[in-house]
Amino acid sequence: MTLVIIIGFVKFLDKSPSFPCEKAGFMVSQITQSYIHPEKILVRPWLGQHHVYAVFMLPTNYVYDRLIKVNLPVNKTFCGTTVKFTQAIDDINLQPGHYLVRGYLQTRTALQYIFAGKINDLKQVSNWQLLTHFVK
């Protein structure tokens, strides 16, 4: 019975992420784009869904892409969705003229890398990116 559970769990983890990265990016190609890194990263997938994310702080005159990118050292990029917050979250003091964006990575993807011993790669600020651009 234990073997069946383990095999089922491994099969579940082998499914590919449902957020394709190629749909990320702004539609207008003549704008100045830049990537920012998060203020904070939380990696606790054992608490359930939506517990692997990064918090980004953006000035109010910047907009962001709807997807975040997580570049892991295994030459693979994963994407996740974003949610905007207008108040302080996760013990991050919101600076005047800024807002916060939380970018989520799929729990399934995080668990794959944790079981492979790569949790520190998930916690590296430099591996998480959010595409932004200035709005006049």
CSV table of N, CA, C and O in Angstrom, one decimal:
chain,number,residue,atom,x,y,z
A,1,MET,N,0.8,-1.2,0.0
A,1,MET,CA,0.0,0.0,0.0
A,1,MET,C,0.9,1.3,0.0
A,1,MET,O,0.6,2.2,-0.7
A,2,THR,N,1.9,1.3,0.8
A,2,THR,CA,2.8,2.4,0.9
A,2,THR,C,3.5,2.6,-0.5
A,2,THR,O,3.6,3.8,-0.9
A,3,LEU,N,3.9,1.5,-1.2
A,3,LEU,CA,4.5,1.7,-2.5
A,3,LEU,C,3.5,2.3,-3.5
A,3,LEU,O,3.9,3.2,-4.3
A,4,VAL,N,2.3,1.9,-3.4
A,4,VAL,CA,1.3,2.5,-4.3
A,4,VAL,C,1.1,4.0,-4.1
A,4,VAL,O,1.0,4.8,-5.0
A,5,ILE,N,1.1,4.4,-2.8
A,5,ILE,CA,1.0,5.8,-2.5
A,5,ILE,C,2.2,6.6,-2.9
A,5,ILE,O,2.1,7.7,-3.5
A,6,ILE,N,3.4,6.1,-2.8
A,6,ILE,CA,4.6,6.7,-3.2
A,6,ILE,C,4.7,6.9,-4.7
A,6,ILE,O,5.0,7.9,-5.3
A,7,ILE,N,4.3,5.8,-5.4
A,7,ILE,CA,4.3,5.9,-6.9
A,7,ILE,C,3.3,6.9,-7.4
A,7,ILE,O,3.5,7.7,-8.3
A,8,GLY,N,2.1,7.0,-6.7
A,8,GLY,CA,1.1,7.9,-7.1
A,8,GLY,C,1.5,9.4,-6.9
A,8,GLY,O,1.3,10.2,-7.7
A,9,PHE,N,2.2,9.6,-5.7
A,9,PHE,CA,2.7,10.9,-5.4
A,9,PHE,C,3.8,11.3,-6.4
A,9,PHE,O,3.8,12.5,-6.9
A,10,VAL,N,4.7,10.4,-6.8
A,10,VAL,CA,5.7,10.8,-7.8
A,10,VAL,C,5.1,11.1,-9.1
A,10,VAL,O,5.5,12.0,-9.8
A,11,LYS,N,4.1,10.3,-9.5
A,11,LYS,CA,3.4,10.6,-10.8
A,11,LYS,C,2.7,12.0,-10.8
A,11,LYS,O,2.7,12.7,-11.7
A,12,PHE,N,2.1,12.3,-9.6
A,12,PHE,CA,1.5,13.7,-9.4
A,12,PHE,C,2.5,14.8,-9.6
A,12,PHE,O,2.3,15.8,-10.3
A,13,LEU,N,3.7,14.6,-9.1
A,13,LEU,CA,4.8,15.6,-9.1
A,13,LEU,C,5.4,15.7,-10.5
A,13,LEU,O,5.9,16.8,-10.9
A,14,ASP,N,5.3,14.7,-11.3
A,14,ASP,CA,5.9,14.7,-12.7
A,14,ASP,C,5.0,15.5,-13.7
A,14,ASP,O,5.5,15.7,-14.8
A,15,LYS,N,3.8,15.8,-13.3
A,15,LYS,CA,3.0,16.6,-14.3
A,15,LYS,C,3.6,18.0,-14.5
A,15,LYS,O,4.2,18.6,-13.6
A,16,SER,N,3.6,18.5,-15.7
A,16,SER,CA,4.2,19.7,-16.0
A,16,SER,C,3.4,20.9,-15.5
A,16,SER,O,2.2,20.8,-15.3
A,17,PRO,N,4.0,22.0,-15.2
A,17,PRO,CA,3.3,23.2,-14.7
A,17,PRO,C,2.3,23.7,-15.7
A,17,PRO,O,2.4,23.6,-16.9
A,18,SER,N,1.2,24.3,-15.2
A,18,SER,CA,0.1,24.7,-16.1
A,18,SER,C,0.2,26.2,-16.5
A,18,SER,O,-0.7,26.7,-17.1
A,19,PHE,N,1.3,26.9,-16.1
A,19,PHE,CA,1.5,28.2,-16.5
A,19,PHE,C,2.6,28.3,-17.5
A,19,PHE,O,3.8,28.4,-17.1
A,20,PRO,N,2.3,28.4,-18.8
A,20,PRO,CA,3.3,28.5,-19.8
A,20,PRO,C,4.0,29.8,-19.8
A,20,PRO,O,3.3,30.9,-19.8
A,21,CYS,N,5.3,29.9,-19.8
A,21,CYS,CA,6.0,31.1,-19.7
A,21,CYS,C,5.9,31.9,-21.0
A,21,CYS,O,6.1,33.2,-21.0
A,22,GLU,N,5.7,31.3,-22.1
A,22,GLU,CA,5.7,32.1,-23.4
A,22,GLU,C,4.6,33.0,-23.5
A,22,GLU,O,4.6,33.9,-24.3
A,23,LYS,N,3.6,33.0,-22.6
A,23,LYS,CA,2.5,33.9,-22.7
A,23,LYS,C,2.8,35.2,-21.8
A,23,LYS,O,2.0,36.1,-21.8
A,24,ALA,N,3.9,35.2,-21.2
A,24,ALA,CA,4.2,36.3,-20.3
A,24,ALA,C,4.8,37.4,-21.2
A,24,ALA,O,5.2,37.2,-22.3
A,25,GLY,N,4.8,38.6,-20.7
A,25,GLY,CA,5.4,39.7,-21.4
A,25,GLY,C,4.4,40.7,-21.9
A,25,GLY,O,3.2,40.4,-22.1
A,26,PHE,N,4.8,42.0,-22.0
A,26,PHE,CA,3.9,43.0,-22.5
A,26,PHE,C,3.7,42.9,-24.0
A,26,PHE,O,4.6,42.5,-24.7
A,27,MET,N,2.5,43.4,-24.4
A,27,MET,CA,2.2,43.3,-25.8
A,27,MET,C,2.9,44.3,-26.6
A,27,MET,O,3.3,44.1,-27.8
A,28,VAL,N,3.2,45.5,-26.1
A,28,VAL,CA,3.8,46.6,-26.8
A,28,VAL,C,5.4,46.4,-26.7
A,28,VAL,O,5.9,46.3,-25.7
A,29,SER,N,6.0,46.3,-27.9
A,29,SER,CA,7.4,46.0,-27.9
A,29,SER,C,8.3,47.3,-27.8
A,29,SER,O,9.5,47.2,-27.7
A,30,GLN,N,7.7,48.5,-27.9
A,30,GLN,CA,8.5,49.7,-27.9
A,30,GLN,C,8.6,50.4,-26.5
A,30,GLN,O,8.9,51.5,-26.4
A,31,ILE,N,8.3,49.6,-25.5
A,31,ILE,CA,8.4,50.2,-24.1
A,31,ILE,C,9.6,49.7,-23.4
A,31,ILE,O,10.2,48.7,-23.8
A,32,THR,N,10.1,50.5,-22.4
A,32,THR,CA,11.3,50.1,-21.7
A,32,THR,C,10.8,49.1,-20.6
A,32,THR,O,10.0,49.4,-19.7
A,33,GLN,N,11.4,47.9,-20.7
A,33,GLN,CA,11.0,46.9,-19.7
A,33,GLN,C,12.2,46.6,-18.8
A,33,GLN,O,13.3,46.8,-19.2
A,34,SER,N,11.9,46.2,-17.6
A,34,SER,CA,12.9,45.8,-16.6
A,34,SER,C,12.4,44.7,-15.7
A,34,SER,O,11.2,44.6,-15.5
A,35,TYR,N,13.3,43.9,-15.2
A,35,TYR,CA,13.0,42.9,-14.2
A,35,TYR,C,13.4,43.4,-12.9
A,35,TYR,O,14.4,44.0,-12.7
A,36,ILE,N,12.5,43.1,-11.9
A,36,ILE,CA,12.9,43.4,-10.5
A,36,ILE,C,12.9,42.0,-9.7
A,36,ILE,O,12.2,41.1,-10.1
A,37,HIS,N,13.6,42.0,-8.6
A,37,HIS,CA,13.6,40.9,-7.8
A,37,HIS,C,12.8,41.2,-6.5
A,37,HIS,O,12.5,42.3,-6.1
A,38,PRO,N,12.4,40.1,-5.8
A,38,PRO,CA,11.5,40.3,-4.7
A,38,PRO,C,12.1,40.9,-3.4
A,38,PRO,O,13.3,40.8,-3.2
A,39,GLU,N,11.3,41.4,-2.6
A,39,GLU,CA,11.7,41.8,-1.2
A,39,GLU,C,11.8,40.6,-0.3
A,39,GLU,O,12.6,40.6,0.6
A,40,LYS,N,10.9,39.7,-0.5
A,40,LYS,CA,10.8,38.5,0.4
A,40,LYS,C,10.3,37.3,-0.4
A,40,LYS,O,9.5,37.4,-1.3
A,41,ILE,N,10.8,36.1,0.0
A,41,ILE,CA,10.4,34.8,-0.6
A,41,ILE,C,9.9,33.9,0.6
A,41,ILE,O,10.6,33.8,1.6
A,42,LEU,N,8.8,33.3,0.4
A,42,LEU,CA,8.3,32.3,1.3
A,42,LEU,C,8.1,31.0,0.6
A,42,LEU,O,7.5,30.9,-0.4
A,43,VAL,N,8.8,29.9,1.2
A,43,VAL,CA,8.7,28.6,0.6
A,43,VAL,C,8.3,27.6,1.7
A,43,VAL,O,9.1,27.2,2.5
A,44,ARG,N,7.0,27.4,1.8
A,44,ARG,CA,6.4,26.5,2.8
A,44,ARG,C,5.3,25.6,2.1
A,44,ARG,O,4.1,25.8,2.5
A,45,PRO,N,5.6,24.8,1.1
A,45,PRO,CA,4.5,24.1,0.4
A,45,PRO,C,3.8,23.1,1.3
A,45,PRO,O,2.7,22.6,1.0
A,46,TRP,N,4.5,22.6,2.4
A,46,TRP,CA,3.8,21.7,3.3
A,46,TRP,C,2.6,22.3,4.0
A,46,TRP,O,1.8,21.5,4.6
A,47,LEU,N,2.4,23.6,3.9
A,47,LEU,CA,1.2,24.2,4.5
A,47,LEU,C,0.1,24.2,3.5
A,47,LEU,O,-1.0,24.6,3.9
A,48,GLY,N,0.3,23.7,2.3
A,48,GLY,CA,-0.8,23.6,1.3
A,48,GLY,C,-0.5,24.6,0.2
A,48,GLY,O,0.5,25.2,0.0
A,49,GLN,N,-1.6,24.7,-0.6
A,49,GLN,CA,-1.5,25.5,-1.8
A,49,GLN,C,-1.3,27.0,-1.5
A,49,GLN,O,-1.8,27.5,-0.4
A,50,HIS,N,-0.6,27.7,-2.3
A,50,HIS,CA,-0.4,29.2,-2.2
A,50,HIS,C,0.6,29.5,-1.0
A,50,HIS,O,0.5,30.6,-0.5
A,51,HIS,N,1.5,28.6,-0.7
A,51,HIS,CA,2.5,28.9,0.3
A,51,HIS,C,3.9,28.9,-0.3
A,51,HIS,O,4.9,28.8,0.5
A,52,VAL,N,4.0,29.1,-1.6
A,52,VAL,CA,5.3,29.3,-2.2
A,52,VAL,C,5.2,30.5,-3.1
A,52,VAL,O,4.5,30.5,-4.1
A,53,TYR,N,5.8,31.7,-2.6
A,53,TYR,CA,5.6,32.9,-3.3
A,53,TYR,C,6.7,33.9,-3.0
A,53,TYR,O,7.4,33.7,-2.1
A,54,ALA,N,6.7,35.0,-3.8
A,54,ALA,CA,7.7,36.1,-3.6
A,54,ALA,C,6.8,37.3,-3.5
A,54,ALA,O,5.8,37.5,-4.2
A,55,VAL,N,7.3,38.3,-2.8
A,55,VAL,CA,6.6,39.6,-2.7
A,55,VAL,C,7.5,40.7,-3.3
A,55,VAL,O,8.7,40.8,-2.9
A,56,PHE,N,7.0,41.4,-4.3
A,56,PHE,CA,7.7,42.4,-5.0
A,56,PHE,C,7.1,43.8,-4.6
A,56,PHE,O,5.9,43.9,-4.4
A,57,MET,N,8.0,44.8,-4.5
A,57,MET,CA,7.5,46.2,-4.2
A,57,MET,C,7.8,47.0,-5.5
A,57,MET,O,8.9,47.1,-6.0
A,58,LEU,N,6.7,47.7,-6.0
A,58,LEU,CA,6.8,48.5,-7.2
A,58,LEU,C,6.3,49.9,-6.9
A,58,LEU,O,5.4,50.1,-6.2
A,59,PRO,N,7.0,50.9,-7.6
A,59,PRO,CA,6.4,52.3,-7.5
A,59,PRO,C,5.1,52.3,-8.2
A,59,PRO,O,4.8,51.6,-9.1
A,60,THR,N,4.2,53.2,-7.7
A,60,THR,CA,2.9,53.3,-8.3
A,60,THR,C,2.8,53.6,-9.7
A,60,THR,O,1.8,53.3,-10.4
A,61,ASN,N,3.9,54.2,-10.3
A,61,ASN,CA,3.8,54.6,-11.7
A,61,ASN,C,4.4,53.4,-12.6
A,61,ASN,O,4.8,53.7,-13.7
A,62,TYR,N,4.5,52.3,-12.0
A,62,TYR,CA,5.0,51.1,-12.8
A,62,TYR,C,3.9,50.1,-12.8
A,62,TYR,O,3.1,49.9,-11.9
A,63,VAL,N,3.8,49.4,-14.0
A,63,VAL,CA,2.9,48.2,-14.1
A,63,VAL,C,3.7,47.0,-14.2
A,63,VAL,O,4.9,47.0,-14.6
A,64,TYR,N,3.1,45.8,-14.0
A,64,TYR,CA,3.8,44.6,-14.0
A,64,TYR,C,3.1,43.6,-14.9
A,64,TYR,O,1.9,43.7,-15.2
A,65,ASP,N,3.9,42.6,-15.3
A,65,ASP,CA,3.3,41.5,-16.1
A,65,ASP,C,2.5,40.6,-15.2
A,65,ASP,O,2.7,40.6,-14.0
A,66,ARG,N,1.6,39.8,-15.7
A,66,ARG,CA,0.7,39.0,-14.9
A,66,ARG,C,1.4,37.7,-14.5
A,66,ARG,O,0.9,37.0,-13.6
A,67,LEU,N,2.6,37.4,-15.0
A,67,LEU,CA,3.3,36.2,-14.6
A,67,LEU,C,4.7,36.6,-14.0
A,67,LEU,O,5.3,37.5,-14.5
A,68,ILE,N,5.1,35.8,-13.0
A,68,ILE,CA,6.5,35.9,-12.5
A,68,ILE,C,7.3,34.8,-13.1
A,68,ILE,O,6.7,33.8,-13.6
A,69,LYS,N,8.6,34.9,-13.1
A,69,LYS,CA,9.5,33.9,-13.6
A,69,LYS,C,10.4,33.5,-12.5
A,69,LYS,O,10.9,34.3,-11.8
A,70,VAL,N,10.6,32.2,-12.4
A,70,VAL,CA,11.5,31.6,-11.4
A,70,VAL,C,12.5,30.8,-12.3
A,70,VAL,O,12.2,29.8,-12.9
A,71,ASN,N,13.8,31.3,-12.3
A,71,ASN,CA,14.8,30.7,-13.1
A,71,ASN,C,15.7,29.8,-12.2
A,71,ASN,O,16.4,30.4,-11.3
A,72,LEU,N,15.6,28.5,-12.3
A,72,LEU,CA,16.4,27.6,-11.5
A,72,LEU,C,17.6,27.1,-12.2
A,72,LEU,O,17.7,27.1,-13.4
A,73,PRO,N,18.7,26.8,-11.4
A,73,PRO,CA,20.0,26.5,-12.0
A,73,PRO,C,20.0,25.2,-12.9
A,73,PRO,O,21.0,24.9,-13.4
A,74,VAL,N,18.9,24.5,-13.0
A,74,VAL,CA,18.8,23.4,-13.8
A,74,VAL,C,18.4,23.7,-15.3
A,74,VAL,O,17.9,22.9,-16.0
A,75,ASN,N,18.7,25.0,-15.6
A,75,ASN,CA,18.3,25.5,-17.0
A,75,ASN,C,16.9,25.4,-17.3
A,75,ASN,O,16.5,25.0,-18.4
A,76,LYS,N,16.0,25.7,-16.3
A,76,LYS,CA,14.6,25.6,-16.5
A,76,LYS,C,14.0,26.8,-15.9
A,76,LYS,O,14.4,27.2,-14.8
A,77,THR,N,13.0,27.4,-16.6
A,77,THR,CA,12.2,28.5,-16.1
A,77,THR,C,10.8,28.1,-15.8
A,77,THR,O,10.2,27.5,-16.7
A,78,PHE,N,10.3,28.5,-14.7
A,78,PHE,CA,8.9,28.2,-14.3
A,78,PHE,C,8.2,29.6,-14.1
A,78,PHE,O,8.8,30.6,-13.8
A,79,CYS,N,6.9,29.6,-14.4
A,79,CYS,CA,6.1,30.8,-14.3
A,79,CYS,C,5.0,30.6,-13.2
A,79,CYS,O,4.6,29.5,-13.0
A,80,GLY,N,4.6,31.7,-12.7
A,80,GLY,CA,3.5,31.7,-11.7
A,80,GLY,C,2.7,32.9,-11.9
A,80,GLY,O,3.1,33.9,-12.5
A,81,THR,N,1.5,33.0,-11.2
A,81,THR,CA,0.6,34.1,-11.3
A,81,THR,C,0.9,35.2,-10.3
A,81,THR,O,1.6,34.9,-9.3
A,82,THR,N,0.4,36.4,-10.5
A,82,THR,CA,0.6,37.5,-9.6
A,82,THR,C,-0.7,38.0,-9.1
A,82,THR,O,-1.8,37.9,-9.7
A,83,VAL,N,-0.6,38.6,-7.9
A,83,VAL,CA,-1.8,39.3,-7.2
A,83,VAL,C,-1.3,40.6,-6.6
A,83,VAL,O,-0.3,40.6,-6.0
A,84,LYS,N,-2.0,41.7,-6.9
A,84,LYS,CA,-1.6,43.0,-6.4
A,84,LYS,C,-2.2,43.3,-5.0
A,84,LYS,O,-3.3,42.9,-4.7
A,85,PHE,N,-1.4,43.9,-4.1
A,85,PHE,CA,-1.8,44.3,-2.8
A,85,PHE,C,-1.6,45.8,-2.6
A,85,PHE,O,-0.5,46.3,-3.0
A,86,THR,N,-2.5,46.5,-2.0
A,86,THR,CA,-2.3,47.9,-1.8
A,86,THR,C,-1.9,48.3,-0.3
A,86,THR,O,-1.8,49.4,0.0
A,87,GLN,N,-1.7,47.3,0.5
A,87,GLN,CA,-1.3,47.5,1.9
A,87,GLN,C,-0.2,46.6,2.2
A,87,GLN,O,0.2,45.7,1.5
A,88,ALA,N,0.4,46.8,3.4
A,88,ALA,CA,1.6,45.9,3.8
A,88,ALA,C,1.1,44.5,4.0
A,88,ALA,O,0.0,44.2,4.5
A,89,ILE,N,2.0,43.6,3.5
A,89,ILE,CA,1.8,42.1,3.7
A,89,ILE,C,3.1,41.5,4.1
A,89,ILE,O,4.2,42.0,3.8
A,90,ASP,N,3.0,40.4,4.8
A,90,ASP,CA,4.2,39.6,5.1
A,90,ASP,C,5.3,40.3,5.8
A,90,ASP,O,6.5,40.2,5.5
A,91,ASP,N,5.0,41.2,6.7
A,91,ASP,CA,5.9,42.0,7.5
A,91,ASP,C,6.8,42.9,6.6
A,91,ASP,O,7.9,43.2,7.0
A,92,ILE,N,6.3,43.3,5.4
A,92,ILE,CA,7.1,44.2,4.6
A,92,ILE,C,6.4,45.5,4.7
A,92,ILE,O,5.2,45.7,4.4
A,93,ASN,N,7.2,46.5,5.1
A,93,ASN,CA,6.6,47.9,5.2
A,93,ASN,C,6.5,48.5,3.8
A,93,ASN,O,7.4,48.6,3.1
A,94,LEU,N,5.3,48.9,3.5
A,94,LEU,CA,5.0,49.5,2.2
A,94,LEU,C,5.5,50.9,2.2
A,94,LEU,O,5.1,51.7,3.0
A,95,GLN,N,6.4,51.2,1.3
A,95,GLN,CA,6.9,52.6,1.2
A,95,GLN,C,5.9,53.5,0.6
A,95,GLN,O,5.1,53.0,-0.3
A,96,PRO,N,5.9,54.8,0.9
A,96,PRO,CA,5.0,55.7,0.2
A,96,PRO,C,5.2,55.7,-1.3
A,96,PRO,O,6.4,55.6,-1.7
A,97,GLY,N,4.1,55.7,-2.0
A,97,GLY,CA,4.2,55.7,-3.5
A,97,GLY,C,4.5,54.4,-4.1
A,97,GLY,O,5.0,54.3,-5.2
A,98,HIS,N,4.3,53.3,-3.4
A,98,HIS,CA,4.6,52.0,-3.8
A,98,HIS,C,3.4,51.1,-3.6
A,98,HIS,O,2.5,51.4,-2.8
A,99,TYR,N,3.4,49.9,-4.2
A,99,TYR,CA,2.4,48.9,-3.9
A,99,TYR,C,3.1,47.5,-4.0
A,99,TYR,O,4.3,47.4,-4.5
A,100,LEU,N,2.5,46.5,-3.5
A,100,LEU,CA,3.1,45.2,-3.4
A,100,LEU,C,2.4,44.2,-4.4
A,100,LEU,O,1.2,44.3,-4.6
A,101,VAL,N,3.2,43.3,-4.9
A,101,VAL,CA,2.7,42.2,-5.8
A,101,VAL,C,3.2,40.9,-5.2
A,101,VAL,O,4.4,40.8,-5.0
A,102,ARG,N,2.3,40.0,-5.1
A,102,ARG,CA,2.7,38.6,-4.6
A,102,ARG,C,2.7,37.7,-5.9
A,102,ARG,O,1.7,37.6,-6.5
A,103,GLY,N,3.8,37.1,-6.1
A,103,GLY,CA,3.9,36.1,-7.3
A,103,GLY,C,4.0,34.7,-6.7
A,103,GLY,O,4.9,34.4,-6.0
A,104,TYR,N,3.0,33.9,-7.2
A,104,TYR,CA,2.9,32.5,-6.7
A,104,TYR,C,3.6,31.5,-7.7
A,104,TYR,O,3.3,31.6,-8.9
A,105,LEU,N,4.3,30.5,-7.1
A,105,LEU,CA,4.8,29.4,-7.9
A,105,LEU,C,4.0,28.2,-7.5
A,105,LEU,O,3.6,28.1,-6.3
A,106,GLN,N,3.7,27.3,-8.4
A,106,GLN,CA,2.9,26.1,-8.1
A,106,GLN,C,3.5,25.3,-7.0
A,106,GLN,O,4.8,25.1,-7.0
A,107,THR,N,2.7,24.8,-6.1
A,107,THR,CA,3.2,24.0,-5.0
A,107,THR,C,3.8,22.7,-5.5
A,107,THR,O,4.9,22.3,-5.0
A,108,ARG,N,3.3,22.1,-6.6
A,108,ARG,CA,3.8,20.9,-7.2
A,108,ARG,C,5.2,21.1,-7.7
A,108,ARG,O,6.1,20.3,-7.4
A,109,THR,N,5.5,22.2,-8.3
A,109,THR,CA,6.8,22.5,-8.8
A,109,THR,C,7.8,22.7,-7.7
A,109,THR,O,8.9,22.2,-7.7
A,110,ALA,N,7.4,23.4,-6.7
A,110,ALA,CA,8.2,23.6,-5.5
A,110,ALA,C,8.6,22.3,-4.8
A,110,ALA,O,9.7,22.1,-4.4
A,111,LEU,N,7.6,21.4,-4.7
A,111,LEU,CA,7.9,20.2,-4.0
A,111,LEU,C,8.9,19.3,-4.8
A,111,LEU,O,9.7,18.6,-4.2
A,112,GLN,N,8.8,19.4,-6.1
A,112,GLN,CA,9.8,18.6,-6.9
A,112,GLN,C,11.2,19.1,-6.6
A,112,GLN,O,12.1,18.2,-6.4
A,113,TYR,N,11.4,20.3,-6.5
A,113,TYR,CA,12.8,20.8,-6.2
A,113,TYR,C,13.2,20.7,-4.8
A,113,TYR,O,14.3,20.5,-4.5
A,114,ILE,N,12.2,20.7,-3.9
A,114,ILE,CA,12.6,20.5,-2.5
A,114,ILE,C,13.0,19.0,-2.3
A,114,ILE,O,14.0,18.7,-1.6
A,115,PHE,N,12.2,18.1,-2.9
A,115,PHE,CA,12.6,16.7,-2.8
A,115,PHE,C,13.9,16.3,-3.5
A,115,PHE,O,14.6,15.4,-3.2
A,116,ALA,N,14.3,17.2,-4.4
A,116,ALA,CA,15.6,17.0,-5.1
A,116,ALA,C,16.7,17.7,-4.4
A,116,ALA,O,17.8,17.8,-4.9
A,117,GLY,N,16.4,18.3,-3.2
A,117,GLY,CA,17.4,19.0,-2.4
A,117,GLY,C,17.8,20.4,-2.9
A,117,GLY,O,18.8,20.9,-2.6
A,118,LYS,N,16.9,21.0,-3.6
A,118,LYS,CA,17.1,22.3,-4.2
A,118,LYS,C,16.3,23.4,-3.5
A,118,LYS,O,16.0,24.4,-4.1
A,119,ILE,N,15.9,23.3,-2.3
A,119,ILE,CA,15.1,24.3,-1.6
A,119,ILE,C,15.9,25.6,-1.5
A,119,ILE,O,15.2,26.7,-1.6
A,120,ASN,N,17.2,25.6,-1.4
A,120,ASN,CA,17.9,26.9,-1.3
A,120,ASN,C,17.9,27.6,-2.7
A,120,ASN,O,17.9,28.9,-2.7
A,121,ASP,N,17.8,26.9,-3.8
A,121,ASP,CA,17.6,27.6,-5.1
A,121,ASP,C,16.3,28.3,-5.1
A,121,ASP,O,16.2,29.4,-5.7
A,122,LEU,N,15.2,27.7,-4.6
A,122,LEU,CA,13.9,28.4,-4.5
A,122,LEU,C,13.9,29.6,-3.7
A,122,LEU,O,13.2,30.5,-3.9
A,123,LYS,N,14.8,29.7,-2.7
A,123,LYS,CA,14.8,30.8,-1.7
A,123,LYS,C,15.8,31.9,-2.2
A,123,LYS,O,15.9,32.9,-1.5
A,124,GLN,N,16.4,31.7,-3.3
A,124,GLN,CA,17.4,32.8,-3.8
A,124,GLN,C,16.6,33.9,-4.5
A,124,GLN,O,15.9,33.7,-5.5
A,125,VAL,N,16.7,35.1,-4.0
A,125,VAL,CA,16.1,36.3,-4.5
A,125,VAL,C,16.4,36.5,-6.0
A,125,VAL,O,15.5,36.8,-6.8
A,126,SER,N,17.6,36.2,-6.4
A,126,SER,CA,18.1,36.4,-7.8
A,126,SER,C,17.4,35.5,-8.8
A,126,SER,O,17.4,35.7,-10.0
A,127,ASN,N,16.8,34.4,-8.3
A,127,ASN,CA,16.1,33.4,-9.2
A,127,ASN,C,14.7,33.8,-9.5
A,127,ASN,O,14.1,33.3,-10.4
A,128,TRP,N,14.1,34.8,-8.8
A,128,TRP,CA,12.7,35.2,-9.0
A,128,TRP,C,12.7,36.6,-9.7
A,128,TRP,O,13.5,37.5,-9.3
A,129,GLN,N,11.9,36.7,-10.7
A,129,GLN,CA,11.8,38.0,-11.5
A,129,GLN,C,10.4,38.3,-11.8
A,129,GLN,O,9.5,37.5,-12.1
A,130,LEU,N,10.1,39.6,-11.8
A,130,LEU,CA,8.9,40.2,-12.2
A,130,LEU,C,9.1,41.2,-13.3
A,130,LEU,O,9.9,42.2,-13.1
A,131,LEU,N,8.5,41.1,-14.5
A,131,LEU,CA,8.7,42.1,-15.6
A,131,LEU,C,7.8,43.3,-15.3
A,131,LEU,O,6.7,43.2,-15.0
A,132,THR,N,8.5,44.5,-15.4
A,132,THR,CA,7.7,45.7,-15.1
A,132,THR,C,8.1,46.7,-16.2
A,132,THR,O,9.0,46.6,-17.0
A,133,HIS,N,7.3,47.8,-16.2
A,133,HIS,CA,7.6,48.9,-17.1
A,133,HIS,C,6.9,50.2,-16.5
A,133,HIS,O,5.9,50.2,-15.8
A,134,PHE,N,7.6,51.3,-16.9
A,134,PHE,CA,7.1,52.6,-16.4
A,134,PHE,C,5.9,53.1,-17.2
A,134,PHE,O,5.9,53.0,-18.4
A,135,VAL,N,5.0,53.7,-16.5
A,135,VAL,CA,3.8,54.3,-17.2
A,135,VAL,C,3.8,55.8,-16.9
A,135,VAL,O,3.9,56.2,-15.8
A,136,LYS,N,3.7,56.6,-18.0
A,136,LYS,CA,3.7,58.1,-17.8
A,136,LYS,C,2.4,58.6,-17.3
A,136,LYS,O,1.3,58.1,-17.4
